[in-house]
XYZ file of C-alpha atoms in Angstrom:
271
model
C 102.613 11.516 29.716
C 101.295 12.233 33.265
C 97.861 10.899 32.220
C 99.495 7.767 30.837
C 101.457 7.249 34.052
C 98.277 7.316 36.152
C 97.173 4.141 34.337
C 100.096 2.378 35.997
C 98.350 2.499 39.386
C 95.564 0.009 38.525
C 98.009 -2.013 36.409
C 100.266 -2.208 39.451
C 97.380 -3.487 41.572
C 96.847 -6.404 39.193
C 100.563 -7.135 38.850
C 101.117 -7.089 42.602
C 98.096 -9.319 43.209
C 99.031 -11.964 40.634
C 102.743 -11.800 41.448
C 102.343 -12.406 45.167
C 99.529 -14.923 44.695
C 101.746 -17.060 42.497
C 104.911 -16.337 44.465
C 106.712 -15.102 41.342
C 107.197 -11.400 42.136
C 105.325 -9.879 39.163
C 108.333 -9.320 36.883
C 106.994 -11.720 34.271
C 104.128 -9.294 33.738
C 106.048 -6.023 34.103
C 108.876 -6.620 31.604
C 106.696 -7.518 28.585
C 104.346 -4.648 29.424
C 107.204 -2.132 29.354
C 108.861 -3.616 26.250
C 105.571 -3.497 24.356
C 104.521 -0.040 25.588
C 106.700 1.840 23.104
C 106.705 5.547 24.010
C 103.419 5.403 25.923
C 105.009 5.471 29.395
C 108.456 6.750 28.366
C 109.227 9.019 25.423
C 112.332 7.077 24.380
C 110.708 3.675 24.937
C 112.229 0.887 27.020
C 115.440 -0.918 26.178
C 115.913 -4.386 27.722
C 118.248 -2.878 30.326
C 115.755 -0.150 31.248
C 112.749 -2.506 31.274
C 114.430 -5.125 33.461
C 115.977 -2.538 35.783
C 112.606 -0.851 36.308
C 110.950 -4.234 36.760
C 113.456 -5.323 39.405
C 112.721 -2.173 41.431
C 109.021 -3.027 41.295
C 109.710 -6.653 42.238
C 111.490 -5.305 45.327
C 108.274 -3.422 46.189
C 106.133 -6.512 45.611
C 108.289 -8.810 47.696
C 108.720 -6.274 50.489
C 104.958 -5.847 50.728
C 104.300 -9.600 50.519
C 106.931 -10.270 53.189
C 105.026 -8.246 55.763
C 102.204 -10.782 55.466
C 104.600 -13.732 55.539
C 106.369 -12.382 58.616
C 103.120 -11.717 60.471
C 101.741 -15.154 59.640
C 105.054 -16.864 60.531
C 105.087 -18.615 57.157
C 108.752 -18.007 56.274
C 111.537 -20.544 56.741
C 114.196 -17.924 57.467
C 117.230 -20.208 57.566
C 116.455 -21.808 54.219
C 115.483 -18.477 52.684
C 118.614 -16.675 53.887
C 120.978 -19.346 52.546
C 119.172 -19.471 49.205
C 119.321 -15.673 48.980
C 123.074 -15.617 49.599
C 123.634 -18.253 46.916
C 121.594 -16.233 44.405
C 123.574 -12.990 44.750
C 126.585 -13.878 42.519
C 124.195 -14.988 39.802
C 122.262 -11.724 40.118
C 125.416 -9.716 39.334
C 126.188 -12.009 36.404
C 122.745 -11.546 34.883
C 123.021 -7.756 34.898
C 126.441 -8.010 33.235
C 125.240 -10.335 30.465
C 122.199 -8.250 29.537
C 124.520 -5.461 28.386
C 126.082 -7.793 25.803
C 122.890 -9.057 24.121
C 121.438 -7.069 21.165
C 117.963 -5.707 21.929
C 116.087 -7.702 19.255
C 117.841 -10.935 20.234
C 117.029 -10.296 23.877
C 113.330 -9.729 23.148
C 113.159 -12.959 21.130
C 114.880 -14.987 23.865
C 112.674 -13.419 26.536
C 109.508 -14.170 24.554
C 110.514 -17.852 24.332
C 111.309 -17.927 28.042
C 107.987 -16.255 28.830
C 106.079 -18.770 26.712
C 107.713 -21.699 28.524
C 106.746 -20.125 31.841
C 103.173 -19.735 30.560
C 103.011 -23.424 29.642
C 104.341 -24.341 33.066
C 101.721 -22.234 34.833
C 98.843 -23.510 32.736
C 99.563 -27.226 32.647
C 101.360 -28.232 35.837
C 100.180 -28.644 39.399
C 102.122 -28.271 42.612
C 101.384 -30.869 45.216
C 103.389 -30.928 48.437
C 104.243 -34.298 49.885
C 107.273 -36.399 50.640
C 110.523 -34.722 49.552
C 112.168 -36.120 46.433
C 115.650 -35.794 47.946
C 116.366 -36.576 51.590
C 117.709 -33.561 53.428
C 117.845 -31.820 56.773
C 114.455 -31.939 58.535
C 112.793 -28.574 59.014
C 109.775 -27.638 61.116
C 107.667 -24.508 60.978
C 104.717 -23.395 63.094
C 102.411 -20.762 61.667
C 100.675 -18.101 63.732
C 97.480 -20.109 63.253
C 99.096 -23.014 65.124
C 99.530 -25.257 62.069
C 102.715 -27.342 62.113
C 104.604 -28.215 58.933
C 107.480 -30.654 58.451
C 109.638 -30.945 55.350
C 113.232 -31.672 54.371
C 115.690 -29.325 52.638
C 118.636 -30.743 50.694
C 120.800 -27.656 50.958
C 123.423 -28.417 48.232
C 120.641 -28.817 45.654
C 118.906 -25.650 46.830
C 122.095 -23.578 46.744
C 123.018 -24.601 43.195
C 119.516 -23.890 41.941
C 119.493 -20.552 43.778
C 122.619 -19.408 41.941
C 120.885 -19.906 38.586
C 117.705 -18.328 39.947
C 119.688 -15.181 40.752
C 121.144 -15.168 37.242
C 117.761 -15.501 35.529
C 116.216 -12.960 37.899
C 118.573 -10.175 36.892
C 118.794 -11.180 33.227
C 115.022 -11.155 32.688
C 113.978 -8.673 35.407
C 111.892 -11.232 37.289
C 111.789 -12.415 40.865
C 112.780 -16.037 40.396
C 109.790 -17.486 42.222
C 108.822 -19.448 39.106
C 111.746 -21.751 39.978
C 111.936 -21.311 43.746
C 108.345 -22.282 44.515
C 108.236 -25.550 42.502
C 111.612 -26.600 43.944
C 110.444 -25.972 47.496
C 107.112 -27.747 46.944
C 108.093 -30.692 44.757
C 111.652 -31.418 45.859
C 111.570 -30.344 49.527
C 107.896 -31.109 50.259
C 106.956 -27.619 51.515
C 103.256 -26.632 51.641
C 102.463 -24.255 48.799
C 101.766 -21.152 50.908
C 104.946 -21.707 52.962
C 106.978 -22.053 49.758
C 105.371 -18.876 48.382
C 106.198 -16.870 51.527
C 109.768 -18.192 51.705
C 110.199 -17.531 47.980
C 109.145 -13.910 48.466
C 111.762 -13.609 51.209
C 114.461 -14.825 48.794
C 113.120 -12.668 45.955
C 113.532 -9.492 47.987
C 117.299 -9.912 48.315
C 117.863 -11.218 44.782
C 115.874 -8.446 43.136
C 117.383 -5.800 45.433
C 120.880 -6.611 44.159
C 119.795 -6.436 40.525
C 117.782 -3.257 41.116
C 120.717 -1.578 42.881
C 123.050 -2.354 39.984
C 120.501 -1.064 37.472
C 119.945 2.113 39.486
C 123.688 2.741 39.715
C 123.871 2.661 35.901
C 120.736 4.855 35.469
C 118.717 1.973 34.028
C 115.551 2.622 36.055
C 112.565 4.753 35.012
C 111.649 6.161 38.423
C 108.274 7.775 37.509
C 107.066 4.338 36.392
C 108.390 2.774 39.600
C 106.620 5.366 41.754
C 103.239 5.176 40.013
C 103.127 1.434 39.522
C 104.818 0.779 42.857
C 101.846 2.069 44.851
C 99.526 -0.365 43.114
C 102.042 -3.206 43.336
C 102.376 -2.848 47.114
C 98.607 -2.826 47.675
C 97.996 -5.676 45.245
C 100.695 -7.819 46.863
C 99.017 -7.445 50.243
C 95.737 -8.753 48.849
C 97.428 -11.576 46.953
C 99.269 -12.920 49.984
C 96.122 -12.810 52.122
C 94.012 -14.817 49.691
C 96.760 -17.270 48.663
C 95.198 -20.094 50.703
C 91.603 -19.349 49.676
C 91.553 -19.203 45.866
C 91.528 -22.013 43.325
C 95.163 -22.541 42.424
C 94.177 -24.200 39.145
C 92.078 -21.229 38.040
C 94.738 -18.735 39.053
C 97.445 -20.628 37.168
C 95.339 -20.890 33.991
C 94.642 -17.160 34.096
C 98.262 -16.190 34.686
C 99.480 -18.683 32.090
C 97.104 -17.221 29.509
C 98.257 -13.664 30.199
C 101.915 -14.656 29.944
C 101.317 -16.568 26.695
C 99.687 -13.517 25.109
C 102.629 -11.368 26.202
C 105.112 -13.877 24.776
C 103.326 -13.997 21.426
C 103.118 -10.195 21.232
C 106.844 -9.856 21.979
C 107.764 -12.501 19.396
C 105.629 -10.857 16.708
C 107.335 -7.565 17.447
C 110.774 -9.014 16.576
C 109.824 -10.474 13.175
């Protein structure tokens, strides 16, 4: 088992890199990995509650690491992020409650479908900032580099969406950035890297609530968190630093392909 756990360090590097690069927190990669691992990393295997609880702890690590880069670069819209985070918290508690009521096989099947839809989204859509779809309160942000950005945030829309983001985050053990980032880019007109940084700010609080609840009920595998967490933190640092330099299309195709394979493997496991 110790030898198996050491493999989680390089896995964590990849998860942290892809999670912060895409602004999604890494949970979409962690949960299927743990559900499919059987007894390789944990003698008793991972139940949905244990897999998502462990994942949420690692998402906290990813977002905390990524936020140091966002804070330094002054890429975070703190007011928008704080309000979205507050709106997501009730949903986060609700997601952790519901997961206890869903049979394990049914949960894995639902998660595999959800994961496949996320994969399709990543592979076949593009995010292009521009004029906001819904008029809202004007926001301005100046990065450390001196770049100025202007966009508009329709707060009622953002708050409602954030509630459901919190729910999905805790239910599936993910960060919620898969919804946050497109909303900020397409609806509010945020630049992609600003949306990613602000999303990571929101993800930290949402995932922290879910992780705390899971920890309280002993639904976290701490050796996995410790081993993978080191890699996740380092990988997230790299991902945030290269977010503006890599081909978004190539990154999204790669991540979409990985998620699709995970979804198919999970679905096959349930039949």
